[in-house]
Amino acid sequence: MKRIKIKELLQSPRIDTEIMVKGWVRTKRGNKNIAFIALNDGSTINNIQIVADLSLFDEALLKDITTGACIAVKGTLVKSQGQGQNVEVVASSIELYGKSDAETFPLQKKGHSMEFLREIAYLRPRTNTFGAVLRMRHALAYAIHKYFNDKGFFYLHTPIITGSDAEGAGEMFHVTTFNLSNVPMDKSGAPDFSQDFFGKPTNLTVSGQMEGELGALALGDIYTFGPTFRAENSNTPRHLAEFWMIEPEMAFYDLSDNMDLAEDFIKYLIRYALENCMDDLEFLNNMIDKGLLDRLRFVVDNEFVRTTYTDAIKILVESGKKWEYPIGWGRDLQAEHERYLVEEHFRKPVILVDYPKEIKAFYMKLNDDGKTVRAMDVLFPGIGEIIGGSQREENYEKLLARIRELKLSENDYWWYLETRKFGTAPHSGFGLGFERLLLFMTGMSNIRDVIPFPRTPKNAEF
RNA sequence: UCCUCAGUAGCUCAGUUGGUUAGAGCGGCGGACUGUUAAUCCGUAGGUCGUAAGUUCGAGCCUUACCUGGGGAGCCA
């Protein structure tokens, strides 16, 4: 007999048919005559109730059916006599695949703290919460590919190992095959990378944007979706050393087109989740964050506010509030400022544009005022900046001038500059941190709990 | 990296001005119960109080250092 997934079983239950389900025991209750087993196979957050008449089964077998054990059950699907579920399986035979010693199995029927579950990351996908989060993570990854594919974007695979310093965006992990206790040195006493695997210093990528731009200037619209790495000693609920990033890059898009895409993209993803992940969203709404569904619907139903950095500064000054960090034109906005704009002043997602060039990256297109660049940050309630992007500087001379102004190495960017020599074009793009998106979409509060195996300073277990 | 709070049973926690033998709930184990829903009821085992040093007649409690974790900040996505 072929196994049926619990999700399918519950979606279109065929009463009085013989079926077989396989999964892991969540709970077992009952008395001397009858046992009720809540079985979950990961296909859905919902369990199927297995009813076992104790007189039909070996006592030793039933004793081994404990929380966490894996079993295969054949039986008849019937309407449930009890409250709490519509259908249940009256078992005719049970096969035990894997025992789960009750004294040492760490998961209980009751809830655990997120901190404890993080220590048993090899088992936490068996919990309702992590099952829901991981199913949503999959659904949104799929929705991202579907969104871009349907719009004619091409998925570009940018390198994980790079020889360039990208935009100087933070500390990088070195990639080397050197024996670290015996590194070859050159005459000046520095490591001699000409003897290393790639013949030069290499790192794990911090962004696929620059390679993405090359793709956009050939294929039109591209996106990347892959792992990125930051070796910064950031110990916060919003940072990972290894995280996944989505970076679309579009030829012929100006900043306004870029904003339109970013807003449409995020709303599409939320709508996709509301239409396809409701079981998991309802669970998360009940158990993790009571405001989750309202907040998701609110974002879908409202236009994002678009305003300039300069106007935002004005609003912050005129608010009359006392700030821990000073406000002033030319200073970057701190978390407290962004939160005020999003959560108190506008009470909506906000897109800020036209930042001072001094506080943004060299590749952003200079505005006519000569002081600001065509940058955009999308700010969300709770998590702050969820998207950062810009129109890119496509003019060779201006780009080169910025690189020199900031005393960056021209050699490092030679290939990036070449694209501005041969058929340059206006283009734009943005980056979205996948786990930050998941924080918003699931209501989880720590980024370590929306990725299966988090990598953070001092933590690379599993 | 900085600030701050915490670390006591498998889990979540309580533990009085420093004082004899460190407690509870849940979970586990044993038992009861004719359909349970985080079942219920009775019983029971389970501890190097994060690590190291110090103060003291005496430390879970006070001091110092370190380790680990939470929250906030910076950097950022």
CSV table of N, CA and C (backbone and C1' of nucleotides) in Angstrom, one decimal, chain A residues 29 31-33 36 49 81-83 85 88 103 108-110 113 118 230 232-234 236 239-240 325 334 436, chain B residues 1 10-12 26-30 32-39 68-77:
chain,number,residue,atom,x,y,z
A,29,ARG,N,-2.0,9.4,24.2
A,29,ARG,CA,-2.8,9.4,25.4
A,29,ARG,C,-3.7,8.2,25.4
A,31,ASN,N,-6.1,5.1,27.7
A,31,ASN,CA,-6.3,4.3,28.9
A,31,ASN,C,-6.0,2.9,28.6
A,32,LYS,N,-6.6,2.0,29.4
A,32,LYS,CA,-6.3,0.6,29.3
A,32,LYS,C,-6.8,0.0,28.0
A,33,ASN,N,-7.8,0.6,27.4
A,33,ASN,CA,-8.5,-0.1,26.3
A,33,ASN,C,-8.1,0.6,25.0
A,36,PHE,N,-4.7,7.0,21.8
A,36,PHE,CA,-4.8,8.0,20.8
A,36,PHE,C,-3.4,8.6,20.5
A,49,GLN,N,-4.9,12.0,13.9
A,49,GLN,CA,-5.1,11.2,15.1
A,49,GLN,C,-5.2,9.7,14.8
A,81,GLN,N,-15.0,10.4,16.4
A,81,GLN,CA,-16.1,10.5,17.4
A,81,GLN,C,-15.8,11.7,18.4
A,82,GLY,N,-14.5,12.1,18.5
A,82,GLY,CA,-14.2,13.1,19.5
A,82,GLY,C,-14.2,14.5,18.9
A,83,GLN,N,-14.0,15.4,19.8
A,83,GLN,CA,-13.9,16.8,19.4
A,83,GLN,C,-12.5,17.0,19.0
A,85,GLN,N,-11.0,17.1,16.0
A,85,GLN,CA,-10.5,16.7,14.6
A,85,GLN,C,-11.7,16.1,13.9
A,88,GLU,N,-10.1,10.6,11.7
A,88,GLU,CA,-9.0,9.9,12.4
A,88,GLU,C,-8.8,8.6,11.7
A,103,GLU,N,13.2,8.7,28.1
A,103,GLU,CA,13.9,9.4,29.2
A,103,GLU,C,14.9,10.4,28.7
A,108,GLN,N,9.5,17.9,24.7
A,108,GLN,CA,8.3,17.5,25.5
A,108,GLN,C,7.1,18.0,24.7
A,109,LYS,N,6.0,17.6,25.3
A,109,LYS,CA,4.7,18.0,24.7
A,109,LYS,C,4.5,19.5,24.9
A,110,LYS,N,5.0,20.0,26.1
A,110,LYS,CA,4.9,21.4,26.4
A,110,LYS,C,5.9,22.2,25.6
A,113,SER,N,11.8,26.9,25.4
A,113,SER,CA,12.3,28.2,25.0
A,113,SER,C,13.1,28.1,23.7
A,118,ARG,N,17.5,26.0,20.2
A,118,ARG,CA,18.7,26.3,19.4
A,118,ARG,C,19.8,25.4,19.7
A,230,ARG,N,29.3,37.5,6.3
A,230,ARG,CA,29.9,38.7,6.9
A,230,ARG,C,30.6,38.2,8.2
A,232,GLU,N,31.6,40.0,10.6
A,232,GLU,CA,31.5,41.0,11.6
A,232,GLU,C,31.1,40.4,12.9
A,233,ASN,N,31.7,41.0,14.0
A,233,ASN,CA,31.3,40.5,15.3
A,233,ASN,C,30.0,41.1,15.8
A,234,SER,N,28.9,40.8,15.1
A,234,SER,CA,27.6,41.3,15.4
A,234,SER,C,26.8,40.3,16.2
A,236,THR,N,23.5,40.2,17.6
A,236,THR,CA,22.2,40.8,17.7
A,236,THR,C,21.1,39.8,17.2
A,239,HIS,N,21.3,39.7,13.0
A,239,HIS,CA,22.5,39.4,12.2
A,239,HIS,C,23.0,38.0,12.2
A,240,LEU,N,23.4,37.5,11.1
A,240,LEU,CA,24.0,36.2,10.9
A,240,LEU,C,25.3,36.4,10.2
A,325,TYR,N,20.9,59.5,19.9
A,325,TYR,CA,21.9,59.9,18.9
A,325,TYR,C,21.4,61.2,18.2
A,334,GLN,N,19.7,56.5,12.8
A,334,GLN,CA,19.9,55.4,13.7
A,334,GLN,C,18.6,54.6,13.9
A,436,ARG,N,15.7,38.4,7.2
A,436,ARG,CA,15.0,39.6,7.7
A,436,ARG,C,13.6,39.5,7.2
B,1,U,P,34.7,40.4,21.3
B,1,U,O5',34.4,42.0,21.3
B,1,U,C5',35.4,42.9,21.3
B,1,U,C4',34.8,44.3,21.2
B,1,U,C3',33.9,44.7,22.3
B,1,U,O3',34.7,45.2,23.4
B,1,U,C1',32.8,45.3,20.3
B,10,G,P,19.2,17.2,35.1
B,10,G,O5',18.5,17.4,33.7
B,10,G,C5',19.1,17.1,32.5
B,10,G,C4',18.1,17.2,31.4
B,10,G,C3',17.3,18.5,31.3
B,10,G,O3',17.9,19.4,30.5
B,10,G,C1',15.8,16.6,31.4
B,11,C,P,17.9,21.0,30.9
B,11,C,O5',16.4,21.4,30.5
B,11,C,C5',15.9,21.5,29.2
B,11,C,C4',14.5,21.9,29.1
B,11,C,C3',14.2,23.2,29.9
B,11,C,O3',14.4,24.3,29.0
B,11,C,C1',12.6,21.6,30.6
B,12,U,P,14.8,25.7,29.6
B,12,U,O5',13.5,26.2,30.5
B,12,U,C5',12.4,26.6,29.8
B,12,U,C4',11.3,27.1,30.8
B,12,U,C3',11.8,28.0,31.8
B,12,U,O3',11.9,29.4,31.4
B,12,U,C1',10.5,26.3,32.9
B,26,C,P,2.3,19.1,37.2
B,26,C,O5',3.1,19.1,35.9
B,26,C,C5',2.6,19.8,34.7
B,26,C,C4',3.7,19.9,33.7
B,26,C,C3',4.3,18.6,33.2
B,26,C,O3',3.5,18.0,32.2
B,26,C,C1',6.0,20.1,33.6
B,27,G,P,3.4,16.4,32.1
B,27,G,O5',4.8,16.0,31.6
B,27,G,C5',5.3,16.2,30.3
B,27,G,C4',6.7,15.8,30.2
B,27,G,C3',7.1,14.4,30.6
B,27,G,O3',6.8,13.5,29.5
B,27,G,C1',8.6,15.9,31.6
B,28,G,P,6.3,12.0,29.9
B,28,G,O5',7.6,11.4,30.6
B,28,G,C5',8.8,11.2,29.9
B,28,G,C4',9.8,10.5,30.8
B,28,G,C3',9.3,9.2,31.4
B,28,G,O3',9.4,8.1,30.6
B,28,G,C1',10.4,10.5,33.0
B,29,C,P,8.3,6.9,30.6
B,29,C,O5',8.6,6.2,32.0
B,29,C,C5',9.7,5.5,32.2
B,29,C,C4',9.8,5.1,33.7
B,29,C,C3',8.5,4.3,34.2
B,29,C,O3',8.5,3.0,33.8
B,29,C,C1',9.2,6.0,35.7
B,30,G,P,7.1,2.3,33.5
B,30,G,O5',6.5,2.1,34.9
B,30,G,C5',7.0,1.2,35.9
B,30,G,C4',6.2,1.3,37.1
B,30,G,C3',4.7,1.1,37.0
B,30,G,O3',4.3,-0.2,36.7
B,30,G,C1',5.1,2.8,38.5
B,32,A,P,-3.1,-0.5,37.1
B,32,A,O5',-4.1,0.7,37.6
B,32,A,C5',-4.8,0.6,38.8
B,32,A,C4',-5.7,1.8,39.0
B,32,A,C3',-6.7,2.1,37.9
B,32,A,O3',-7.9,1.3,38.1
B,32,A,C1',-5.6,4.1,38.4
B,33,C,P,-8.6,0.6,36.8
B,33,C,O5',-9.2,1.9,36.1
B,33,C,C5',-10.3,2.7,36.7
B,33,C,C4',-10.5,4.0,35.9
B,33,C,C3',-10.9,3.8,34.5
B,33,C,O3',-12.3,3.5,34.3
B,33,C,C1',-9.2,5.5,34.7
B,34,U,P,-12.7,2.3,33.4
B,34,U,O5',-13.0,2.9,32.0
B,34,U,C5',-12.0,3.3,31.1
B,34,U,C4',-12.5,3.6,29.7
B,34,U,C3',-13.6,4.7,29.8
B,34,U,O3',-13.4,5.6,28.7
B,34,U,C1',-14.4,2.8,28.7
B,35,G,P,-12.6,6.9,28.9
B,35,G,O5',-12.8,7.5,27.5
B,35,G,C5',-11.7,7.4,26.5
B,35,G,C4',-11.9,8.5,25.5
B,35,G,C3',-13.3,9.1,25.6
B,35,G,O3',-13.2,10.5,25.3
B,35,G,C1',-13.0,8.3,23.4
B,36,U,P,-13.3,11.6,26.4
B,36,U,O5',-11.7,12.1,26.4
B,36,U,C5',-10.9,11.6,27.4
B,36,U,C4',-9.5,11.7,26.9
B,36,U,C3',-9.0,13.0,26.4
B,36,U,O3',-8.5,13.8,27.4
B,36,U,C1',-8.4,11.3,24.9
B,37,U,P,-8.7,15.4,27.4
B,37,U,O5',-7.9,15.8,26.1
B,37,U,C5',-6.6,16.4,26.2
B,37,U,C4',-6.1,16.8,24.9
B,37,U,C3',-6.5,18.2,24.5
B,37,U,O3',-5.4,18.8,23.8
B,37,U,C1',-7.2,16.6,22.8
B,38,A,P,-5.0,20.3,24.0
B,38,A,O5',-3.5,20.2,24.3
B,38,A,C5',-2.6,19.4,23.6
B,38,A,C4',-1.5,19.0,24.5
B,38,A,C3',-1.9,18.4,25.9
B,38,A,O3',-1.0,17.4,26.3
B,38,A,C1',-0.6,20.3,26.2
B,39,A,P,-1.5,15.9,26.2
B,39,A,O5',-2.9,15.9,26.9
B,39,A,C5',-2.9,15.7,28.3
B,39,A,C4',-4.3,15.8,28.8
B,39,A,C3',-4.5,15.7,30.3
B,39,A,O3',-4.2,17.0,30.9
B,39,A,C1',-6.1,14.4,29.2
B,68,U,P,32.1,31.8,25.2
B,68,U,O5',30.6,31.4,25.6
B,68,U,C5',30.2,30.0,25.5
B,68,U,C4',28.8,29.9,26.1
B,68,U,C3',27.8,30.8,25.6
B,68,U,O3',27.3,30.4,24.3
B,68,U,C1',27.6,30.7,27.9
B,69,G,P,26.7,31.6,23.3
B,69,G,O5',25.3,32.0,24.0
B,69,G,C5',24.2,31.1,24.0
B,69,G,C4',23.1,31.6,24.9
B,69,G,C3',22.5,32.9,24.5
B,69,G,O3',21.6,32.9,23.5
B,69,G,C1',22.9,32.8,26.9
B,70,G,P,21.3,34.2,22.6
B,70,G,O5',20.3,35.0,23.6
B,70,G,C5',19.0,34.5,23.9
B,70,G,C4',18.3,35.4,24.8
B,70,G,C3',18.2,36.9,24.4
B,70,G,O3',17.1,37.0,23.5
B,70,G,C1',18.9,36.9,26.6
B,71,G,P,17.2,38.1,22.3
B,71,G,O5',17.1,39.5,23.1
B,71,G,C5',15.8,39.9,23.7
B,71,G,C4',16.0,41.2,24.5
B,71,G,C3',16.6,42.3,23.7
B,71,G,O3',15.6,43.0,22.9
B,71,G,C1',17.7,42.1,25.8
B,72,G,P,16.1,43.7,21.5
B,72,G,O5',17.0,44.9,22.0
B,72,G,C5',16.3,46.0,22.6
B,72,G,C4',17.4,47.0,23.1
B,72,G,C3',18.3,47.5,22.1
B,72,G,O3',17.7,48.5,21.2
B,72,G,C1',19.6,47.0,24.0
B,73,A,P,18.2,48.7,19.7
B,73,A,O5',19.7,49.2,19.9
B,73,A,C5',19.9,50.5,20.4
B,73,A,C4',21.4,50.8,20.5
B,73,A,C3',22.2,50.7,19.2
B,73,A,O3',22.0,51.8,18.4
B,73,A,C1',23.4,49.6,20.9
B,74,G,P,22.2,51.7,16.8
B,74,G,O5',23.7,51.5,16.6
B,74,G,C5',24.6,52.5,16.9
B,74,G,C4',26.1,52.0,16.7
B,74,G,C3',26.4,51.5,15.4
B,74,G,O3',26.8,52.5,14.5
B,74,G,C1',27.1,49.9,17.0
B,75,C,P,26.2,52.5,13.0
B,75,C,O5',27.0,51.2,12.3
B,75,C,C5',28.4,51.3,12.1
B,75,C,C4',28.8,49.9,11.6
B,75,C,C3',28.1,49.4,10.4
B,75,C,O3',28.6,49.9,9.2
B,75,C,C1',28.2,47.7,12.1
B,76,C,P,27.6,50.5,8.1
B,76,C,O5',26.5,49.3,7.8
B,76,C,C5',26.5,48.6,6.6
B,76,C,C4',26.1,47.2,6.9
B,76,C,C3',24.8,46.7,6.2
B,76,C,O3',25.1,46.3,4.9
B,76,C,C1',24.8,46.1,8.5
B,77,A,P,23.9,46.5,3.8
B,77,A,O5',22.9,45.2,3.9
B,77,A,C5',22.1,44.9,2.8
B,77,A,C4',20.9,44.1,3.3
B,77,A,C3',20.1,44.7,4.3
B,77,A,O3',18.7,44.3,4.1
B,77,A,C1',21.0,42.8,5.2
